[in-house]
């Protein structure tokens, strides 16, 4: 996954979005906390993602909701690179 | 001696007196090694009277209401930079008072601005203070949506809205124009084109600056404790430097700065740096001037050698150092740039609320927005614009850093500590001035004929617009 790329995947029934932003990997929920719309096509700038549907923004590192209409954070997941593989942990 | 000077000054027509026995700004610049361009080497001062300016404009909520009705609705305002919305579908929300606009790129070379409110039950389509990218503007409430071009896309359960004519349900727009990488909007659909509003002379200046080739390197927001006009006027003259910023005066020709007005909406000062203040004449050597020189982006100056040779001026050394350091620090070619542009402070006001600084060392833009609910508060934004690197890769515009009311500008990332201190000193005056305007027995403020011409020029435009003229 080169810088600027992203992938949405379903792990154990959870939509996860993996993003390489500014050469740093993030894994967050694939769905917005506002109306559960996909975040996949949201613009990423300065390590924040904007929901393309209603414009709520989230911090990719913490999941914090930065603007209305979202008020709740999105889950974030641990992500690491092992050899050529990117691994995401959904935690427990 | 002092008395003779004032007698001599009285012999001149009003507004013609200048700081006595000192070189003018143009004299100082004319001695530079690398000559300045035409936009620097011209003067455009005009005497505009000497009556007091009434204080009610700063303290009366009714006056603020008139401004929202008559001034902000009819003037060109900097809404965002083009680099905020580089791709089709990118948008940026700009608010003025309680009005809010979605500024969006609808095609590669077309930007539009829509009133940010749903045409169903008026919910804001995008939250204030946000930006992003979208294919359509969809309302979060019942899901009505509009295409990028403003035409209506979806009316949910349209069988229930047979009375709605789709072609009358496009999002209302403002005028939009771009200049120097800035996106300007005007709510008045009959307003003069931006170029006419700003005037031919200023248009020649801004075209020379190539501000479209810069990007937002940092962006700081803070609420200031005074009316937006008082807040702006704190930055319109160098007259306060000797008292408010004594640390700057050692290397700033403050009392002999130059003031100009252009038409009704633009004014400027040129304040030369690397030169001792006339107030401090005889108290410091050229070496002292060089040693105390700190400004804007001085972080790039590093720990360079600072001993002057015999006969060498602090100003020339500073210009040489700036040229070298900025070329390295910002990876840009400055060989064609004059000493004055590298060093000096060129502060322009574009009516109503934007300051542009044209030089290299002080690459700022200020925006002042009246607080929507409180005429005693101003939302202040500071942008540092840096040249796009030589490799042509335009960095993402910086995310704004929001300072709390009691935080120092020196705490903001991307702000040089010396510059932050200057901003703090300016801010410290503001609450006292706001309160003084409310406390005073004197109904107006008194202005210097020359050094405070920008304040008078600005307030004349405020009066005209607020009264609906
Ligand atoms: S208020 Fe916007 S869809 Fe109802
Ligand atoms: Fe100041």
Coordinates of C-alpha atoms and ligand atoms in Angstrom, one line a residue:
Chain A
X1 CA 0.0 0.0 0.0
X2 CA 1.9 3.1 -1.2
X3 CA 1.4 6.5 0.4
X4 CA -2.1 7.9 -0.4
X5 CA -3.7 4.5 -0.9
X6 CA -6.5 2.8 1.0
X7 CA -8.4 -0.4 1.2
X8 CA -11.7 -1.4 2.8
X9 CA -12.1 -5.0 4.0
X10 CA -14.5 -7.0 6.1
X11 CA -12.8 -8.8 9.0
X12 CA -15.1 -10.9 11.2
X13 CA -18.1 -8.9 10.0
X14 CA -16.4 -5.6 10.8
X15 CA -15.8 -3.1 8.0
X16 CA -12.2 -1.8 8.4
X17 CA -10.5 0.9 6.4
X18 CA -6.8 0.8 6.1
X19 CA -5.1 4.0 4.9
X20 CA -1.6 5.0 4.2
X21 CA -1.7 8.8 4.9
X22 CA 1.6 10.7 4.8
X23 CA 3.5 7.5 5.0
X24 CA 1.8 6.3 8.1
X25 CA -0.6 3.4 8.3
X26 CA -4.0 3.8 10.0
X27 CA -6.8 1.3 10.5
X28 CA -10.2 2.7 11.4
X29 CA -13.8 1.7 11.1
X30 CA -15.0 1.6 7.4
X31 CA -18.3 3.2 8.5
X32 CA -19.1 6.7 9.6
X33 CA -20.4 7.0 13.2
X34 CA -23.1 9.3 12.0
X35 CA -25.3 7.4 9.6
X36 CA -23.1 4.3 9.1
X37 CA -22.2 5.3 5.5
X38 CA -18.9 4.0 4.0
X39 CA -15.9 6.2 4.6
X40 CA -13.9 4.6 1.8
X41 CA -14.1 7.5 -0.6
X42 CA -13.7 10.2 2.0
X43 CA -10.9 12.8 1.5
X44 CA -7.9 12.3 3.7
X45 CA -5.9 15.4 4.5
X46 CA -3.5 16.0 7.4
X47 CA -4.4 12.6 8.9
X48 CA -8.1 13.3 9.0
X49 CA -10.8 11.7 7.0
X50 CA -14.0 13.4 5.8
X51 CA -17.1 11.4 5.4
X52 CA -18.2 12.0 1.7
X53 CA -21.9 11.9 2.5
X54 CA -22.5 14.6 5.2
X55 CA -19.0 15.9 5.8
X56 CA -18.2 14.8 9.3
X57 CA -14.4 14.6 9.9
X58 CA -12.5 12.1 12.1
X59 CA -9.0 12.0 13.4
X60 CA -7.4 8.8 11.9
X61 CA -5.2 8.3 14.8
X62 CA -7.7 8.6 17.6
X63 CA -11.0 8.2 15.8
X64 CA -12.3 11.4 17.4
X65 CA -15.3 13.0 15.7
X66 CA -14.1 16.5 14.9
X67 CA -17.3 18.1 13.4
X68 CA -21.0 17.8 13.2
X69 CA -23.1 16.0 12.2
X70 CA -21.0 13.3 13.9
X71 CA -20.6 13.4 17.7
X72 CA -19.3 9.9 18.4
X73 CA -15.8 8.6 17.5
X74 CA -15.2 5.8 15.1
X75 CA -13.3 2.7 16.3
X76 CA -9.6 2.7 15.5
X77 CA -7.5 -0.5 15.2
X78 CA -3.9 -1.5 15.8
X79 CA -2.0 -1.9 12.6
X80 CA 1.5 -3.2 11.9
X81 CA 3.7 -4.3 9.1
X82 CA 5.1 -7.9 9.3
X83 CA 7.5 -8.6 6.4
X84 CA 5.3 -7.8 3.3
X85 CA 2.0 -8.1 5.2
X86 CA -0.1 -5.5 6.9
X87 CA -1.8 -6.8 9.9
X88 CA -4.8 -5.3 11.7
X89 CA -5.9 -6.3 15.2
X90 CA -9.6 -6.0 16.0
X91 CA -8.7 -6.3 19.7
X92 CA -11.0 -8.1 22.0
Chain B
X1 CA 14.9 72.5 18.0
X2 CA 11.6 70.7 18.6
X3 CA 9.8 73.9 18.4
X4 CA 11.4 74.9 15.0
X5 CA 10.4 71.6 13.6
X6 CA 6.8 72.0 14.6
X7 CA 6.8 75.5 13.1
X8 CA 8.1 74.2 9.9
X9 CA 5.5 71.4 9.9
X10 CA 2.8 74.0 10.3
X11 CA 3.9 75.8 7.2
X12 CA 3.0 72.7 5.1
X13 CA -0.5 71.9 3.9
X14 CA -2.4 69.4 6.0
X15 CA -1.1 65.9 5.6
X16 CA 2.2 67.0 4.0
X17 CA 4.3 66.8 7.2
X18 CA 6.7 63.8 7.5
X19 CA 9.1 62.7 10.2
X20 CA 11.6 65.5 10.3
X21 CA 15.3 65.2 9.4
X22 CA 15.0 61.5 8.5
X23 CA 15.3 59.7 5.2
X24 CA 12.0 58.7 3.7
X25 CA 11.1 55.0 3.1
X26 CA 11.9 55.6 -0.6
X27 CA 15.3 57.1 0.3
X28 CA 16.1 54.0 2.4
X29 CA 15.1 51.6 -0.3
X30 CA 16.9 53.6 -3.0
X31 CA 20.3 52.8 -1.3
X32 CA 19.8 49.1 -1.5
X33 CA 22.1 47.0 -3.7
X34 CA 19.4 45.0 -5.5
X35 CA 16.8 47.6 -6.7
X36 CA 13.1 47.3 -5.8
X37 CA 10.3 46.9 -8.4
X38 CA 7.9 49.6 -9.4
X39 CA 5.1 48.6 -7.0
X40 CA 7.6 49.3 -4.1
X41 CA 9.0 52.5 -5.5
X42 CA 5.7 54.5 -5.7
X43 CA 3.7 56.6 -3.4
X44 CA 0.0 57.2 -3.2
X45 CA -0.8 59.2 -0.1
X46 CA -3.9 61.4 -0.1
X47 CA -5.0 63.7 2.7
X48 CA -8.5 62.6 3.8
X49 CA -9.4 65.2 6.4
X50 CA -8.7 65.4 10.1
X51 CA -12.0 65.1 11.9
X52 CA -12.4 62.6 14.7
X53 CA -13.9 59.1 14.0
X54 CA -16.9 58.4 16.2
X55 CA -16.5 55.6 18.8
X56 CA -20.0 54.2 18.5
X57 CA -19.0 52.1 15.6
X58 CA -16.9 50.0 18.0
X59 CA -19.3 49.8 20.9
X60 CA -22.8 49.9 19.6
X61 CA -24.4 46.5 18.7
X62 CA -26.7 48.4 16.4
X63 CA -23.8 49.4 14.3
X64 CA -22.6 45.8 14.1
X65 CA -26.1 44.9 12.9
X66 CA -25.9 47.6 10.2
X67 CA -22.6 46.2 9.1
X68 CA -24.0 42.7 8.8
X69 CA -26.9 44.0 6.7
X70 CA -25.1 46.5 4.5
X71 CA -21.3 45.9 4.6
X72 CA -20.7 42.2 4.7
X73 CA -23.5 41.6 2.1
X74 CA -21.9 43.9 -0.5
X75 CA -18.1 43.5 -0.3
X76 CA -15.6 41.0 -1.7
X77 CA -14.3 38.7 0.9
X78 CA -11.5 36.2 0.9
X79 CA -13.3 32.9 1.6
X80 CA -10.5 30.3 1.1
X81 CA -7.4 29.6 -0.9
X82 CA -7.5 27.6 -4.1
X83 CA -5.3 25.0 -2.5
X84 CA -8.1 24.3 0.0
X85 CA -10.2 22.9 -2.9
X86 CA -7.8 21.6 -5.6
X87 CA -10.0 18.8 -7.0
X88 CA -13.5 18.8 -8.4
X89 CA -15.9 18.1 -5.5
X90 CA -13.6 19.7 -2.9
X91 CA -15.4 22.2 -0.7
X92 CA -14.6 24.7 2.1
X93 CA -17.2 26.2 4.4
X94 CA -16.8 30.0 4.9
X95 CA -18.8 31.8 7.5
X96 CA -19.4 35.5 7.9
X97 CA -21.6 36.4 10.9
X98 CA -24.5 33.9 10.9
X99 CA -24.2 33.5 7.1
X100 CA -22.5 30.4 5.9
X101 CA -21.3 29.4 2.4
X102 CA -20.1 26.2 0.8
X103 CA -17.3 27.2 -1.6
X104 CA -16.8 24.3 -4.0
X105 CA -14.9 23.4 -7.2
X106 CA -17.5 22.3 -9.7
X107 CA -15.1 21.9 -12.6
X108 CA -11.4 22.2 -13.1
X109 CA -11.6 25.9 -13.6
X110 CA -14.9 26.7 -12.0
X111 CA -15.6 27.5 -8.4
X112 CA -19.0 28.3 -7.0
X113 CA -20.3 29.3 -3.6
X114 CA -23.7 28.3 -2.2
X115 CA -25.6 29.5 0.8
X116 CA -25.1 26.7 3.2
X117 CA -28.7 25.8 4.0
X118 CA -31.0 23.1 2.8
X119 CA -34.0 24.3 0.8
X120 CA -36.3 21.9 2.6
X121 CA -36.2 22.9 6.3
X122 CA -33.0 24.9 6.2
X123 CA -30.5 22.5 7.9
X124 CA -26.9 23.5 7.2
X125 CA -25.7 21.1 4.5
X126 CA -22.2 21.1 5.9
X127 CA -21.0 22.1 9.4
X128 CA -19.3 25.4 9.8
X129 CA -15.5 25.2 10.0
X130 CA -15.2 22.1 7.9
X131 CA -13.9 21.2 4.5
X132 CA -13.9 18.0 2.5
X133 CA -14.8 16.4 -0.8
X134 CA -18.1 15.1 -2.1
X135 CA -20.1 14.0 -5.2
X136 CA -23.2 15.8 -3.9
X137 CA -24.4 17.9 -1.0
X138 CA -26.7 15.7 0.9
X139 CA -28.7 17.1 3.9
X140 CA -28.3 15.0 7.1
X141 CA -31.9 15.6 8.1
X142 CA -34.2 14.1 5.5
X143 CA -31.6 13.4 2.8
X144 CA -32.4 15.9 0.1
X145 CA -29.4 16.3 -2.1
X146 CA -27.9 18.8 -4.6
X147 CA -25.4 18.2 -7.3
X148 CA -22.0 19.9 -7.3
X149 CA -23.4 22.5 -9.8
X150 CA -26.1 23.4 -7.3
X151 CA -29.0 21.8 -9.2
X152 CA -31.3 19.6 -7.1
X153 CA -30.6 15.9 -7.2
X154 CA -32.9 14.0 -4.9
X155 CA -36.1 14.9 -3.1
X156 CA -36.8 12.0 -0.8
X157 CA -40.5 10.9 -1.3
X158 CA -40.9 13.4 -4.1
X159 CA -44.6 12.3 -4.4
X160 CA -45.2 14.4 -1.3
X161 CA -43.5 17.5 -2.8
X162 CA -45.4 17.9 -6.1
X163 CA -45.6 21.6 -5.3
X164 CA -41.8 21.9 -5.5
X165 CA -40.5 23.0 -8.9
X166 CA -37.2 21.3 -9.3
X167 CA -35.7 24.1 -11.5
X168 CA -36.5 26.6 -8.8
X169 CA -34.7 24.5 -6.1
X170 CA -31.1 25.1 -7.1
X171 CA -28.9 26.2 -4.3
X172 CA -28.7 30.1 -4.2
X173 CA -25.2 31.3 -5.1
X174 CA -22.9 34.2 -4.5
X175 CA -20.5 35.8 -6.9
X176 CA -17.0 34.1 -6.9
X177 CA -13.7 35.3 -8.3
X178 CA -10.1 34.1 -7.8
X179 CA -7.0 36.3 -7.5
X180 CA -3.5 35.3 -6.5
X181 CA -4.7 31.9 -5.3
X182 CA -7.4 33.4 -3.1
X183 CA -11.1 32.7 -3.7
X184 CA -13.2 35.7 -3.1
X185 CA -17.0 35.8 -2.7
X186 CA -19.5 38.6 -2.7
X187 CA -23.2 38.2 -1.8
X188 CA -24.1 41.2 -4.0
X189 CA -24.9 39.8 -7.4
X190 CA -24.6 43.3 -8.8
X191 CA -21.2 44.1 -7.2
X192 CA -18.4 45.5 -9.2
X193 CA -16.0 42.8 -10.6
X194 CA -13.2 42.1 -8.1
X195 CA -10.5 43.8 -10.3
X196 CA -12.6 47.0 -10.5
X197 CA -13.3 46.9 -6.7
X198 CA -9.6 46.6 -5.9
X199 CA -8.5 49.0 -8.7
X200 CA -6.0 48.8 -11.5
X201 CA -3.0 50.0 -9.5
X202 CA -3.3 47.4 -6.8
X203 CA -4.0 44.7 -9.4
X204 CA -0.6 45.5 -10.9
X205 CA 0.9 45.0 -7.4
X206 CA -0.7 41.7 -6.6
X207 CA 0.1 40.3 -10.0
X208 CA 3.8 40.9 -9.3
X209 CA 3.7 38.9 -6.0
X210 CA 2.6 35.6 -7.6
X211 CA 0.8 34.6 -4.4
X212 CA -0.8 31.8 -6.5
X213 CA 2.6 30.1 -6.2
X214 CA 2.4 29.9 -2.5
X215 CA 0.7 27.5 -0.1
X216 CA -0.6 27.7 3.5
X217 CA 2.3 26.6 5.6
X218 CA 0.6 27.4 8.9
X219 CA -2.8 28.7 10.0
X220 CA -3.6 29.9 13.5
X221 CA -7.0 31.1 14.8
X222 CA -7.6 33.1 17.9
X223 CA -10.5 35.2 19.3
X224 CA -9.4 38.7 20.0
X225 CA -11.1 40.7 22.8
X226 CA -12.2 43.7 20.7
X227 CA -14.4 44.9 17.8
X228 CA -13.2 43.6 14.5
X229 CA -12.3 47.1 13.3
X230 CA -10.3 47.9 16.4
X231 CA -8.5 44.6 15.9
X232 CA -7.7 45.4 12.3
X233 CA -6.6 49.0 13.1
X234 CA -4.0 47.7 15.5
X235 CA -2.1 46.5 12.5
X236 CA -2.5 49.5 10.2
X237 CA 0.3 51.7 11.4
X238 CA 3.9 51.5 12.6
X239 CA 3.2 54.5 14.9
X240 CA 2.7 52.1 17.9
X241 CA 6.0 50.2 17.4
X242 CA 8.2 52.4 19.6
X243 CA 5.8 51.9 22.6
X244 CA 4.1 48.6 22.0
X245 CA 7.0 46.7 20.4
X246 CA 10.2 48.4 21.8
X247 CA 12.2 45.3 20.9
X248 CA 11.4 45.8 17.2
X249 CA 12.1 49.6 17.0
X250 CA 15.9 49.1 17.1
X251 CA 15.7 47.6 13.6
X252 CA 12.6 49.2 12.2
X253 CA 12.2 52.6 10.6
X254 CA 8.9 53.1 12.3
X255 CA 8.3 56.9 12.3
X256 CA 9.4 57.2 8.7
X257 CA 7.3 54.4 7.3
X258 CA 5.3 55.1 4.2
X259 CA 1.5 55.1 4.0
X260 CA -0.6 54.8 0.8
X261 CA -4.2 54.6 -0.3
X262 CA -5.5 53.1 -3.5
X263 CA -9.1 53.9 -4.4
X264 CA -11.7 53.0 -1.8
X265 CA -10.8 49.5 -0.8
X266 CA -7.1 49.1 -0.6
X267 CA -4.4 50.8 1.5
X268 CA -0.9 49.9 2.6
X269 CA 2.2 50.8 4.5
X270 CA 5.8 50.0 3.8
X271 CA 7.9 49.8 7.0
X272 CA 11.6 49.2 6.3
X273 CA 13.6 46.9 8.5
X274 CA 17.3 46.7 9.3
X275 CA 17.2 50.4 10.0
X276 CA 17.2 52.2 13.4
X277 CA 14.0 53.9 14.5
X278 CA 14.1 57.7 14.3
X279 CA 13.0 57.6 18.0
X280 CA 16.3 56.0 19.0
X281 CA 18.6 58.1 16.9
X282 CA 22.2 58.1 18.2
X283 CA 21.5 55.4 20.8
X284 CA 22.5 52.3 18.8
X285 CA 25.3 51.4 16.4
X286 CA 24.7 49.6 13.0
X287 CA 26.1 46.5 14.7
X288 CA 23.4 46.8 17.5
X289 CA 20.7 47.1 14.8
X290 CA 21.9 43.9 13.2
X291 CA 22.2 42.1 16.5
X292 CA 18.6 42.9 17.5
X293 CA 17.1 42.1 14.2
X294 CA 14.5 39.4 14.6
X295 CA 11.4 39.1 12.4
X296 CA 8.8 36.7 11.0
X297 CA 10.5 33.7 9.7
X298 CA 13.8 34.4 11.3
X299 CA 14.1 30.7 12.2
X300 CA 15.6 30.2 8.8
X301 CA 18.5 32.5 9.7
X302 CA 20.1 29.9 11.9
X303 CA 23.4 30.8 13.5
X304 CA 25.0 32.8 10.7
X305 CA 28.0 35.1 11.2
X306 CA 26.9 38.5 12.2
X307 CA 29.9 40.8 12.5
X308 CA 29.7 43.9 10.2
X309 CA 32.7 45.1 8.2
X310 CA 33.6 48.8 8.4
X311 CA 31.1 50.9 6.5
X312 CA 28.8 48.0 6.0
X313 CA 25.2 48.6 6.9
X314 CA 23.0 46.3 9.0
X315 CA 20.3 46.6 6.4
X316 CA 22.5 45.4 3.5
X317 CA 23.9 42.6 5.6
X318 CA 20.4 41.5 6.6
X319 CA 19.3 41.5 3.0
X320 CA 22.2 39.4 1.9
X321 CA 21.7 36.9 4.8
X322 CA 17.9 36.7 4.1
X323 CA 18.5 35.9 0.4
X324 CA 20.9 33.1 1.2
X325 CA 18.9 31.6 4.0
X326 CA 15.5 31.8 2.4
X327 CA 16.8 30.2 -0.8
X328 CA 18.2 27.3 1.2
X329 CA 15.4 27.1 3.8
X330 CA 12.6 27.1 1.4
X331 CA 14.3 25.5 -1.7
X332 CA 13.4 28.5 -3.9
X333 CA 15.2 30.7 -6.4
X334 CA 15.3 34.3 -5.1
X335 CA 18.0 35.7 -7.3
X336 CA 15.7 38.2 -9.0
X337 CA 14.1 39.5 -5.8
X338 CA 15.0 43.0 -4.4
X339 CA 16.6 43.6 -1.0
X340 CA 13.5 45.5 0.0
X341 CA 11.1 42.6 -0.8
X342 CA 13.4 40.3 1.2
X343 CA 13.4 42.5 4.2
X344 CA 10.6 45.0 4.5
X345 CA 7.1 44.8 5.8
X346 CA 4.5 45.5 3.1
X347 CA 1.2 45.5 4.8
X348 CA -1.9 45.9 2.6
X349 CA -5.5 45.9 3.6
X350 CA -8.2 44.7 1.2
X351 CA -11.5 46.0 2.4
X352 CA -13.2 44.8 4.4
X353 CA -11.2 42.3 6.4
X354 CA -8.0 40.9 4.8
X355 CA -4.4 41.9 5.2
X356 CA -1.9 40.7 2.6
X357 CA 1.8 41.0 3.2
X358 CA 3.8 41.1 0.1
X359 CA 7.4 40.5 1.2
X360 CA 9.4 37.3 1.6
X361 CA 10.4 37.5 5.2
X362 CA 6.9 38.3 6.5
X363 CA 4.7 36.0 4.3
X364 CA 1.5 36.5 6.2
X365 CA -2.2 36.9 5.5
X366 CA -4.6 38.1 8.2
X367 CA -8.3 37.7 8.2
X368 CA -10.6 39.4 10.7
X369 CA -14.2 38.2 11.2
X370 CA -16.6 39.9 13.5
X371 CA -17.9 37.5 16.1
X372 CA -21.5 36.6 15.0
X373 CA -23.0 37.2 18.4
X374 CA -20.7 39.7 20.1
X375 CA -19.5 43.0 18.6
X376 CA -16.7 43.1 21.2
X377 CA -15.0 40.0 19.8
X378 CA -13.1 39.2 16.6
X379 CA -12.2 35.8 15.1
X380 CA -8.7 36.4 13.9
X381 CA -6.8 34.1 11.5
X382 CA -3.2 34.2 10.7
X383 CA -1.8 32.4 7.7
X384 CA 1.8 32.0 6.7
X385 CA 2.1 31.5 3.0
X386 CA 5.4 29.9 1.8
X387 CA 6.5 29.5 -1.8
X388 CA 5.7 26.2 -3.4
X389 CA 9.0 24.2 -3.4
X390 CA 11.0 24.3 -6.6
X391 CA 10.1 20.6 -7.3
X392 CA 6.5 21.9 -7.8
X393 CA 4.9 19.5 -5.3
X394 CA 2.3 21.6 -3.5
X395 CA 2.1 20.6 0.1
X396 CA -1.4 20.2 1.7
X397 CA -2.6 23.4 3.3
X398 CA -2.0 23.4 7.0
X399 CA -4.9 22.5 9.3
X400 CA -5.8 25.5 11.5
X401 CA -4.4 25.6 15.1
X402 CA -7.0 27.0 17.4
X403 CA -5.6 29.0 20.3
X404 CA -7.6 29.5 23.5
X405 CA -8.3 33.1 24.5
X406 CA -5.6 33.0 27.2
X407 CA -3.0 31.3 25.1
X408 CA 0.1 33.1 23.6
X409 CA 0.7 33.2 19.9
X410 CA 4.1 31.8 20.8
X411 CA 2.5 28.5 21.7
X412 CA 1.1 27.9 18.2
X413 CA 3.0 25.5 16.0
X414 CA 4.6 27.2 13.0
X415 CA 4.8 30.6 14.6
X416 CA 8.2 32.0 15.2
X417 CA 8.6 33.0 18.9
X418 CA 9.7 36.5 18.1
X419 CA 6.7 37.0 15.9
X420 CA 4.4 35.4 18.4
X421 CA 5.6 37.9 21.0
X422 CA 4.8 40.8 18.7
X423 CA 1.3 39.5 18.2
X424 CA 0.8 39.1 21.9
X425 CA 1.8 42.7 22.5
X426 CA -0.7 43.8 19.9
X427 CA -3.4 41.7 21.5
X428 CA -2.7 43.1 25.0
X429 CA -3.7 46.6 23.9
X430 CA -7.0 45.5 22.4
X431 CA -9.2 44.8 25.5
X432 CA -8.1 48.1 27.1
X433 CA -8.9 49.9 23.9
X434 CA -12.3 48.3 23.6
X435 CA -13.1 49.2 27.2
X436 CA -11.7 52.7 26.8
X437 CA -14.0 53.3 23.8
X438 CA -16.9 52.4 26.2
X439 CA -15.5 54.4 29.1
X440 CA -14.5 57.6 27.3
X441 CA -16.1 61.1 27.7
X442 CA -14.7 61.9 24.2
X443 CA -17.1 60.8 21.4
X444 CA -14.4 60.1 18.8
X445 CA -10.9 58.9 18.2
X446 CA -8.3 61.4 16.9
X447 CA -6.0 60.3 14.1
X448 CA -2.6 61.3 12.8
X449 CA -2.9 62.9 9.3
X450 CA -0.2 60.7 7.8
X451 CA 0.7 57.7 10.0
X452 CA -2.9 56.8 10.7
X453 CA -4.3 57.5 7.2
X454 CA -5.0 53.8 6.7
X455 CA -7.3 53.9 9.8
X456 CA -9.2 56.9 8.4
X457 CA -9.3 55.5 4.9
X458 CA -10.7 52.2 6.2
X459 CA -13.3 53.8 8.5
X460 CA -14.5 56.0 5.6
X461 CA -15.3 52.9 3.7
X462 CA -16.9 51.3 6.8
X463 CA -19.2 54.4 7.2
X464 CA -20.2 54.4 3.6
X465 CA -21.2 50.7 3.5
X466 CA -22.8 50.7 6.9
X467 CA -25.0 53.6 5.9
X468 CA -26.0 51.7 2.8
X469 CA -24.2 54.0 0.4
Ligands
LIG1 S1 -34.0 19.8 6.3 FE1 -32.7 19.1 4.7 S2 -33.7 17.4 4.0 FE2 -35.1 18.1 5.5
LIG2 FE1 1.9 45.8 16.4

